Structures are given as C-alpha cells and as structure tokens.
Amino acid sequence: MSQQPTAKTASTETSVTPRATDYAQWYLDVIKRADLAEHSSVRGCMVIKPHGYAIWEKMQRELDDRFKATGHVNAYFPLFIPLSLLAKEEQHAAGFAKECAVVTHHRLKSIDGKVVVDPESKLEEPLVIRPTSETIIWDTYKGWIQSYRDLPLLINQWANVVRWEMRTRLFLRTAEFLWQEGHTAHATEKEALEETYRILDVYADFAENVAAVPVIKGHKTSGERFAGALDTLCIEGMMQDGKALQMGTSHYLGQNFAKSSDVMFLNKDGQREYVYATSWGVSTRLVGALIMTHSDDNGLVLPPKLAPIHVVIVPIFKNDAEKAKVLEEAGKVVAELKAQGLAVKLDDREGMMPGAKYYEWEAKGVPVRIEIGPKDLEKGSLCVVRRFVLEVPGETEQDQRKRKKSFVPRNEAIAGIKPLLDTMQRELLERARAFRTKRSAVINTLAEFESYFANKDAGFAWVHWAGTHEQEDEMAKRFETTVRCIPLPDQIPAEAKGTGTCILTGQPSQQRVIMARAY
RNA sequence: CGGGGCGUAGCGCAGCUUGGCUAGCGCGCUUGGUUCGGGACCAAGAGGUCGCGGGUUCAAAUCCCGCCGCCCCGACCA
C-alpha cells in the first residue's frame, strides 16, 4: 500500500510522509494527523489528546475486565516514594537510580517578584516520584499480610509513573507515562509463578484478540530482566519496519521484595515464611504498537475493538431541501447503528467538502464510513466504505479505493456493519501475522546473521544462542540486535524447533531465541 | 552528558550573510457570498513581547556576549 505523497509537502495538515520515505517521520505524522497526542512544553512529556486518550480508555476497559475476571481488584498507592524505601531492595534501586525524578522541597517563595524554590523548605528526606511502585506497595503489604488466609493478595493499580529518559518518543518512551501495574503476593513459589504466566496470557490475549497485534511470549535474558526480578516474561510484537517492540512484561519476583520489606506470613503449619511476589504491567506504549502495526500512508488504522468511533456518517447535499432529507435519513441510520451498540459519529459540519471529511476520518482510523447523499435516498441504498482492504499485489491505488467502497441496500448495509467490523478485526490480525512470518528467518551462522541484518527487510532472527551478557552486548554493538526473548516452547514454529549450537560461541543450545533490532 | 539543528502569528516557514520604509508568505481562524458524491473558490478581516537578558549603533528579527527551551543522532530504558 504505498500511496503517493500528494503534491503538498509532508507534515503539513494534509498529508503523511510515506513509510517508505521515512518511517520515524511517518510515525510522528500519523500521530499528528490522527490528533492522538502532541509534545508538551515539558521536556520529554506528551499531552495525550482526546482521540488518543479514547483509545487508551478502550484498552483500559478491555484489560481491566480481564484483570477482574482473573480475580484482581484495583487500588491506588502514592505517587511519592521516600528515598529510603526505594533504596531497600538493592538491585531494584540500582536499576532505576539513573532515571528518577526527586522532590526535595515543598514550598515556593516570591523574591523580587520572581517565584523561586524556598531554600528554607527543604525536605528532611527526599521523595522519589515513582518509576514503579514495588517498594511503596510492599512496604504497605507488610501491614496487610499476617497469615496464609490473607493470600493471595491480587491488586492492580492504574497510574502514571516517571522515568527520566534521555531520549523520548511519543507513546513509545516518554518521561511520564500511563500504565497499570499489578502487584501480587502468594503463599508459594508455584502459585506466584502461575500468576506470572496467567497474566502473560492475559496480555497476549489482549494483544492478539483486541489490538490485533500478534505477539511472541517468552523470557527476557538476564541482561534485560526487571531490576529485582528472578524472571521476566514478556510479549514481543513486530512493527512494520521489522523492529521488535516489548509490549508488556510479567515478573516473577520470588521473595526479593518480601525480604527487603520484611513481609512474612504464618503458613498452615504455623511457620513464618516470606511471601512470593509478582508484578506486571502494560503502558500507553501499546498505543504506539497499535500505530506501528496497522497504520498506513493515509494515517491511523485501528482494530474495531479499540476504535473510539466505529462508523462515521458523512451527509452529502447541494441545497436546503436535500440537506433536510439527507440529515433525516442520516439521523435514522445513526439511531439504528447506536441501537446495535456501535459508536457512531455524524459529521454534519458545514462548509467542508465531503472529500476533506473523508481524509480526516481516514487519518483518524475510523473503520467504516457511510456516505449518504440524494442518490442513496433515491435508490434506498447506502455507500459503505472500509478504512482498509487486504492488499492485492500489483493493484493500483484507484482499484483499491474502488474495492473499499460498496453500495448496499439500506437495511442490508446497517445489518452488515457488525459483521464487517468483525471481518476487519480478523483481517488486521491475519495481515500482521503474515507480515511477521514474512519478516522472520531461521538463521544458523553468524555470516548468515550478518547478511540478514544488512538487509532493510530484516525482522526476527530465530537463532541458537548460549552467549553471556557481555556477548549479548557484543552482538548489540556489531549488529544493533539484542535477544528480544527466549520464547516459551509452544511459541516456537516447527522450522525453528530443536537443539543446536550458538551462532556466536558454538556452544550447545537447547532452543532458539529471537534476535532483532528493537525500540 | 557528547554531536547536530531549531526558536519570527495557532501550525509550517521566509527574512538574518551585507543592520534602515509600516516584519512577510502558505495553511488555519472570523464574516459574507457562491460551492458540496475524494482535500472548493472569491472578497473582506482578526491575529506578532521576532525565545529571554544584556551590549554595540542614530537605528537590531538581523551584529556581539550570556542564558533558557525544544527537536534529531548516540550512551540508559516500558
């Protein structure tokens, strides 16, 4: 689907830089044209605009329902973490030390008409703005857990966190971001491990069946593991440029935090034991994943299940008489679609050409557009236009545009919207899967590896790996690639199964891992 | 923190090299009219501490010094 850029320059209001020209610029253009977010005046922080936030709200709803269905409840913990608390778990503190915002004062003062920090108001103990909440939560759990009857404790919170990143990108990495973080306590290692995997499945289910983004479930290597965790599980997606994106993580924390916060419980045998913990999260980064998986050179493409608006209706008329009739019919169509539980928008703005409206709603990713004009009233039909169709090789832009559009008898059209949305939802996942398959390769030697990643069409390399942390760094330096994950056994395609030898060291390897460039 | 770039109307920019009329252009915005099945047109308008602070000069968006902010590339990361 390589659309021609219009004669107008990219990054004006009216066009998007084609992906083939500059993928990074395309990404920014899509966000701008779809009106999802913008840079704020605060370094590294973004403003999520209503349309972008609406997508996040849909994600929240879907995820929250799944968390509740697996027995979790929501709560809220403070934004501030006393420095001494953060420092309790050594590895954890070390992992986040370089990216913490710290509050040191609690008052401002006006001096010579200038507002400054009052030096008199220095805090006795600095407060760290949470980069994640393990420490404050485990400090709190200490008071909640006494016996095995208090377990498991299954709590989630929706919150913002701050990580003072050096380089930021809208949605993918910002200094402040929104996320959910689950923190659970269990009586046994087995239960905690089960929880870690259960949540991973929830994430994968959400990614594939709601966001229509195929993911691979796996373990992180020790180098990429969450600071303080014994094991980090993740879901990894592939973006349209072949790069990997970590879309969610689920950590098995063992007894690390229980020990550092001294959280013990009395088991059935009357013995005191440290509890076992998990934590897990997904963030607004998912919006970035959505953009980079489905969208095209016309702007945003959304899976219907996450589209804030399912159907936009554009009325067409030449004079007041036509306008009255068309709007009357449009009103009826809106009502009938809403009665089906669909989110419908009637775009009755005046003084705007219909074509301009089409482009705008396409850029915003609305899955279906219905055009209603005098001719439709005559024929008793509706013009139904899909946001995308699956590509046919060699097809011209004109032909594809025709294929997106159909004229359908009115009632049939209205009844057909839901099935159409289901079809589109399914097609997006299929298309993304096919893309990932095309851009994945089983690779056996370093030479092969090198030539694979020298190619622009590189993606996921399935390789045997038995290297150390340092050797991973070496691969990163040479090829800009990292081990994205050590896939779970059932995630490995047939052609990549089996044992072998490490592509770097030649040492025996039990299974293949995924190496790729990553965001 | 290192390298690069940029700050002029809501957005995108020109002007700066070589100081000089009232600081311009495109988009957007407002009003009126004609349009309306893939990005309309005409006319009339509104909108500016030229990032901030000093300095040089008769005169600074333009030259000099200092500061601030943002973006891009690298080291850190969801």
mmCIF file of C-alpha atoms in Angstrom, chain A residues 248-443:
data_model
loop_
_atom_site.group_PDB
_atom_site.id
_atom_site.type_symbol
_atom_site.label_atom_id
_atom_site.label_comp_id
_atom_site.label_asym_id
_atom_site.label_seq_id
_atom_site.Cartn_x
_atom_site.Cartn_y
_atom_site.Cartn_z
ATOM 1 C CA GLY A 248 4.149 -5.983 28.189
ATOM 2 C CA THR A 249 6.060 -7.665 30.978
ATOM 3 C CA SER A 250 5.168 -10.009 33.810
ATOM 4 C CA HIS A 251 7.752 -10.548 36.526
ATOM 5 C CA TYR A 252 8.297 -13.325 38.977
ATOM 6 C CA LEU A 253 9.904 -11.555 41.926
ATOM 7 C CA GLY A 254 10.455 -14.532 44.208
ATOM 8 C CA GLN A 255 10.942 -13.423 47.799
ATOM 9 C CA ASN A 256 13.186 -10.465 46.992
ATOM 10 C CA PHE A 257 10.737 -7.725 47.894
ATOM 11 C CA ALA A 258 9.221 -9.692 50.751
ATOM 12 C CA LYS A 259 12.672 -9.929 52.252
ATOM 13 C CA SER A 260 13.618 -6.307 51.728
ATOM 14 C CA SER A 261 10.297 -5.138 53.166
ATOM 15 C CA ASP A 262 10.073 -7.970 55.692
ATOM 16 C CA VAL A 263 6.718 -9.333 54.592
ATOM 17 C CA MET A 264 6.133 -12.690 56.283
ATOM 18 C CA PHE A 265 3.090 -14.835 56.816
ATOM 19 C CA LEU A 266 2.196 -17.741 59.062
ATOM 20 C CA ASN A 267 1.578 -20.851 56.984
ATOM 21 C CA LYS A 268 -0.801 -23.695 57.744
ATOM 22 C CA ASP A 269 1.919 -25.445 59.694
ATOM 23 C CA GLY A 270 2.340 -22.427 61.931
ATOM 24 C CA GLN A 271 5.693 -21.443 60.456
ATOM 25 C CA ARG A 272 6.691 -17.939 59.424
ATOM 26 C CA GLU A 273 7.661 -17.601 55.759
ATOM 27 C CA TYR A 274 8.400 -14.826 53.287
ATOM 28 C CA VAL A 275 5.683 -14.406 50.678
ATOM 29 C CA TYR A 276 6.243 -14.866 46.964
ATOM 30 C CA ALA A 277 5.576 -11.943 44.649
ATOM 31 C CA THR A 278 4.788 -10.974 41.089
ATOM 32 C CA SER A 279 4.416 -7.674 39.290
ATOM 33 C CA TRP A 280 3.272 -6.944 35.770
ATOM 34 C CA GLY A 281 2.463 -4.013 33.557
ATOM 35 C CA VAL A 282 1.486 -2.583 30.223
ATOM 36 C CA SER A 283 1.568 1.068 29.304
ATOM 37 C CA THR A 284 0.461 3.710 26.840
ATOM 38 C CA ARG A 285 3.268 2.312 24.728
ATOM 39 C CA LEU A 286 0.560 -0.038 23.456
ATOM 40 C CA VAL A 287 -0.862 2.885 21.513
ATOM 41 C CA GLY A 288 2.470 3.142 19.728
ATOM 42 C CA ALA A 289 2.351 -0.572 18.997
ATOM 43 C CA LEU A 290 -1.089 -0.177 17.516
ATOM 44 C CA ILE A 291 0.061 2.635 15.251
ATOM 45 C CA MET A 292 3.161 0.845 14.036
ATOM 46 C CA THR A 293 1.431 -2.455 13.418
ATOM 47 C CA HIS A 294 -1.645 -1.461 11.439
ATOM 48 C CA SER A 295 -1.486 2.066 10.109
ATOM 49 C CA ASP A 296 -0.722 3.071 6.537
ATOM 50 C CA ASP A 297 0.290 6.056 4.445
ATOM 51 C CA ASN A 298 -3.195 7.525 4.799
ATOM 52 C CA GLY A 299 -2.922 7.652 8.562
ATOM 53 C CA LEU A 300 -4.136 5.631 11.500
ATOM 54 C CA VAL A 301 -5.744 2.224 11.122
ATOM 55 C CA LEU A 302 -7.499 0.904 14.208
ATOM 56 C CA PRO A 303 -8.779 -2.538 15.053
ATOM 57 C CA PRO A 304 -12.552 -2.100 15.506
ATOM 58 C CA LYS A 305 -12.373 -3.325 19.092
ATOM 59 C CA LEU A 306 -10.217 -0.345 20.044
ATOM 60 C CA ALA A 307 -11.777 2.257 17.770
ATOM 61 C CA PRO A 308 -13.428 5.059 19.753
ATOM 62 C CA ILE A 309 -15.677 5.626 16.747
ATOM 63 C CA HIS A 310 -16.782 2.613 14.689
ATOM 64 C CA VAL A 311 -18.721 4.390 11.998
ATOM 65 C CA VAL A 312 -18.672 7.950 10.752
ATOM 66 C CA ILE A 313 -21.520 9.193 8.630
ATOM 67 C CA VAL A 314 -20.901 11.896 6.058
ATOM 68 C CA PRO A 315 -24.037 13.503 4.655
ATOM 69 C CA ILE A 316 -23.915 14.936 1.148
ATOM 70 C CA PHE A 317 -26.275 17.578 -0.198
ATOM 71 C CA LYS A 318 -26.425 20.565 -2.512
ATOM 72 C CA ASN A 319 -29.288 22.627 -1.154
ATOM 73 C CA ASP A 320 -31.534 23.029 1.860
ATOM 74 C CA ALA A 321 -34.183 20.651 0.543
ATOM 75 C CA GLU A 322 -31.644 17.879 0.032
ATOM 76 C CA LYS A 323 -29.959 18.702 3.299
ATOM 77 C CA ALA A 324 -33.200 18.212 5.242
ATOM 78 C CA LYS A 325 -33.917 14.858 3.628
ATOM 79 C CA VAL A 326 -30.371 13.572 3.885
ATOM 80 C CA LEU A 327 -29.992 14.581 7.516
ATOM 81 C CA GLU A 328 -33.300 12.972 8.384
ATOM 82 C CA GLU A 329 -32.160 9.686 6.915
ATOM 83 C CA ALA A 330 -28.711 10.066 8.493
ATOM 84 C CA GLY A 331 -30.349 10.557 11.889
ATOM 85 C CA LYS A 332 -32.257 7.316 11.450
ATOM 86 C CA VAL A 333 -29.157 5.419 10.408
ATOM 87 C CA VAL A 334 -27.268 6.773 13.428
ATOM 88 C CA ALA A 335 -30.046 5.659 15.758
ATOM 89 C CA GLU A 336 -30.223 2.183 14.276
ATOM 90 C CA LEU A 337 -26.473 1.684 14.486
ATOM 91 C CA LYS A 338 -26.323 3.007 18.035
ATOM 92 C CA ALA A 339 -29.081 0.573 18.961
ATOM 93 C CA GLN A 340 -26.640 -2.171 17.988
ATOM 94 C CA GLY A 341 -24.145 -0.810 20.492
ATOM 95 C CA LEU A 342 -21.928 0.798 17.898
ATOM 96 C CA ALA A 343 -20.132 4.110 18.380
ATOM 97 C CA VAL A 344 -21.355 6.359 15.600
ATOM 98 C CA LYS A 345 -20.422 9.884 14.634
ATOM 99 C CA LEU A 346 -22.457 12.067 12.314
ATOM 100 C CA ASP A 347 -20.183 14.616 10.682
ATOM 101 C CA ASP A 348 -22.616 17.377 9.821
ATOM 102 C CA ARG A 349 -20.071 20.185 9.835
ATOM 103 C CA GLU A 350 -20.910 22.811 7.264
ATOM 104 C CA GLY A 351 -18.608 24.494 4.799
ATOM 105 C CA MET A 352 -16.358 21.494 4.471
ATOM 106 C CA MET A 353 -16.118 19.439 1.313
ATOM 107 C CA PRO A 354 -17.118 15.800 1.768
ATOM 108 C CA GLY A 355 -13.709 14.768 0.481
ATOM 109 C CA ALA A 356 -11.994 16.723 3.220
ATOM 110 C CA LYS A 357 -14.071 14.870 5.782
ATOM 111 C CA TYR A 358 -13.164 11.514 4.232
ATOM 112 C CA TYR A 359 -9.465 12.253 4.548
ATOM 113 C CA GLU A 360 -9.827 13.440 8.096
ATOM 114 C CA TRP A 361 -11.693 10.393 9.354
ATOM 115 C CA GLU A 362 -9.410 8.057 7.462
ATOM 116 C CA ALA A 363 -6.408 9.688 9.115
ATOM 117 C CA LYS A 364 -8.099 9.153 12.466
ATOM 118 C CA GLY A 365 -8.567 5.478 11.770
ATOM 119 C CA VAL A 366 -12.353 5.204 11.866
ATOM 120 C CA PRO A 367 -13.010 1.684 10.495
ATOM 121 C CA VAL A 368 -16.147 2.373 8.482
ATOM 122 C CA ARG A 369 -17.540 5.429 6.736
ATOM 123 C CA ILE A 370 -21.085 5.696 5.454
ATOM 124 C CA GLU A 371 -21.843 8.317 2.844
ATOM 125 C CA ILE A 372 -25.447 9.347 2.480
ATOM 126 C CA GLY A 373 -26.486 11.570 -0.415
ATOM 127 C CA PRO A 374 -29.538 12.266 -2.575
ATOM 128 C CA LYS A 375 -28.735 9.354 -4.888
ATOM 129 C CA ASP A 376 -28.714 6.954 -1.974
ATOM 130 C CA LEU A 377 -32.121 8.187 -0.859
ATOM 131 C CA GLU A 378 -33.439 7.572 -4.362
ATOM 132 C CA LYS A 379 -32.003 4.102 -4.597
ATOM 133 C CA GLY A 380 -32.671 3.187 -0.983
ATOM 134 C CA SER A 381 -29.034 2.312 -0.546
ATOM 135 C CA LEU A 382 -26.032 3.412 1.490
ATOM 136 C CA CYS A 383 -22.439 3.885 0.446
ATOM 137 C CA VAL A 384 -20.283 1.899 2.838
ATOM 138 C CA VAL A 385 -16.517 2.468 2.781
ATOM 139 C CA ARG A 386 -13.972 0.408 4.685
ATOM 140 C CA ARG A 387 -10.838 2.028 6.098
ATOM 141 C CA PHE A 388 -8.655 -0.683 4.602
ATOM 142 C CA VAL A 389 -8.774 -3.816 2.479
ATOM 143 C CA LEU A 390 -6.204 -6.579 2.305
ATOM 144 C CA GLU A 391 -3.626 -5.797 -0.346
ATOM 145 C CA VAL A 392 -3.689 -7.428 -3.746
ATOM 146 C CA PRO A 393 -0.277 -7.454 -5.422
ATOM 147 C CA GLY A 394 0.016 -5.092 -8.367
ATOM 148 C CA GLU A 395 -3.239 -3.334 -7.662
ATOM 149 C CA THR A 396 -3.433 0.372 -8.448
ATOM 150 C CA GLU A 397 -4.454 2.882 -5.855
ATOM 151 C CA GLN A 398 -7.591 3.588 -7.867
ATOM 152 C CA ASP A 399 -8.656 -0.035 -7.948
ATOM 153 C CA GLN A 400 -8.037 -0.444 -4.267
ATOM 154 C CA ARG A 401 -10.106 2.608 -3.494
ATOM 155 C CA LYS A 402 -12.958 1.117 -5.501
ATOM 156 C CA ARG A 403 -12.663 -2.133 -3.610
ATOM 157 C CA LYS A 404 -13.056 -0.319 -0.302
ATOM 158 C CA LYS A 405 -16.347 1.156 -1.366
ATOM 159 C CA SER A 406 -19.671 -0.604 -1.815
ATOM 160 C CA PHE A 407 -23.254 0.463 -2.433
ATOM 161 C CA VAL A 408 -25.590 -1.682 -0.393
ATOM 162 C CA PRO A 409 -29.369 -1.712 0.107
ATOM 163 C CA ARG A 410 -30.038 0.343 3.200
ATOM 164 C CA ASN A 411 -31.203 -2.278 5.711
ATOM 165 C CA GLU A 412 -28.709 -4.805 4.492
ATOM 166 C CA ALA A 413 -25.965 -2.230 4.958
ATOM 167 C CA ILE A 414 -26.982 -1.465 8.509
ATOM 168 C CA ALA A 415 -27.194 -5.134 9.401
ATOM 169 C CA GLY A 416 -23.841 -5.690 7.743
ATOM 170 C CA ILE A 417 -21.757 -3.246 9.785
ATOM 171 C CA LYS A 418 -21.085 -5.517 12.729
ATOM 172 C CA PRO A 419 -20.040 -8.486 10.592
ATOM 173 C CA LEU A 420 -17.888 -6.129 8.572
ATOM 174 C CA LEU A 421 -16.152 -4.867 11.716
ATOM 175 C CA ASP A 422 -15.559 -8.456 12.799
ATOM 176 C CA THR A 423 -14.055 -9.226 9.420
ATOM 177 C CA MET A 424 -11.785 -6.209 9.604
ATOM 178 C CA GLN A 425 -10.680 -7.095 13.114
ATOM 179 C CA ARG A 426 -9.764 -10.582 11.916
ATOM 180 C CA GLU A 427 -8.057 -9.363 8.773
ATOM 181 C CA LEU A 428 -5.816 -6.990 10.705
ATOM 182 C CA LEU A 429 -4.524 -9.824 12.853
ATOM 183 C CA GLU A 430 -4.066 -12.069 9.830
ATOM 184 C CA ARG A 431 -2.247 -9.369 7.927
ATOM 185 C CA ALA A 432 0.064 -8.641 10.859
ATOM 186 C CA ARG A 433 0.742 -12.364 11.294
ATOM 187 C CA ALA A 434 1.566 -12.795 7.648
ATOM 188 C CA PHE A 435 3.885 -9.817 7.814
ATOM 189 C CA ARG A 436 5.688 -11.206 10.818
ATOM 190 C CA THR A 437 6.090 -14.570 9.156
ATOM 191 C CA LYS A 438 7.493 -12.937 6.037
ATOM 192 C CA ARG A 439 9.929 -10.930 8.103
ATOM 193 C CA SER A 440 11.206 -13.792 10.227
ATOM 194 C CA ALA A 441 14.025 -16.160 9.408
ATOM 195 C CA VAL A 442 15.692 -19.201 10.884
ATOM 196 C CA ILE A 443 19.386 -18.432 10.946
#
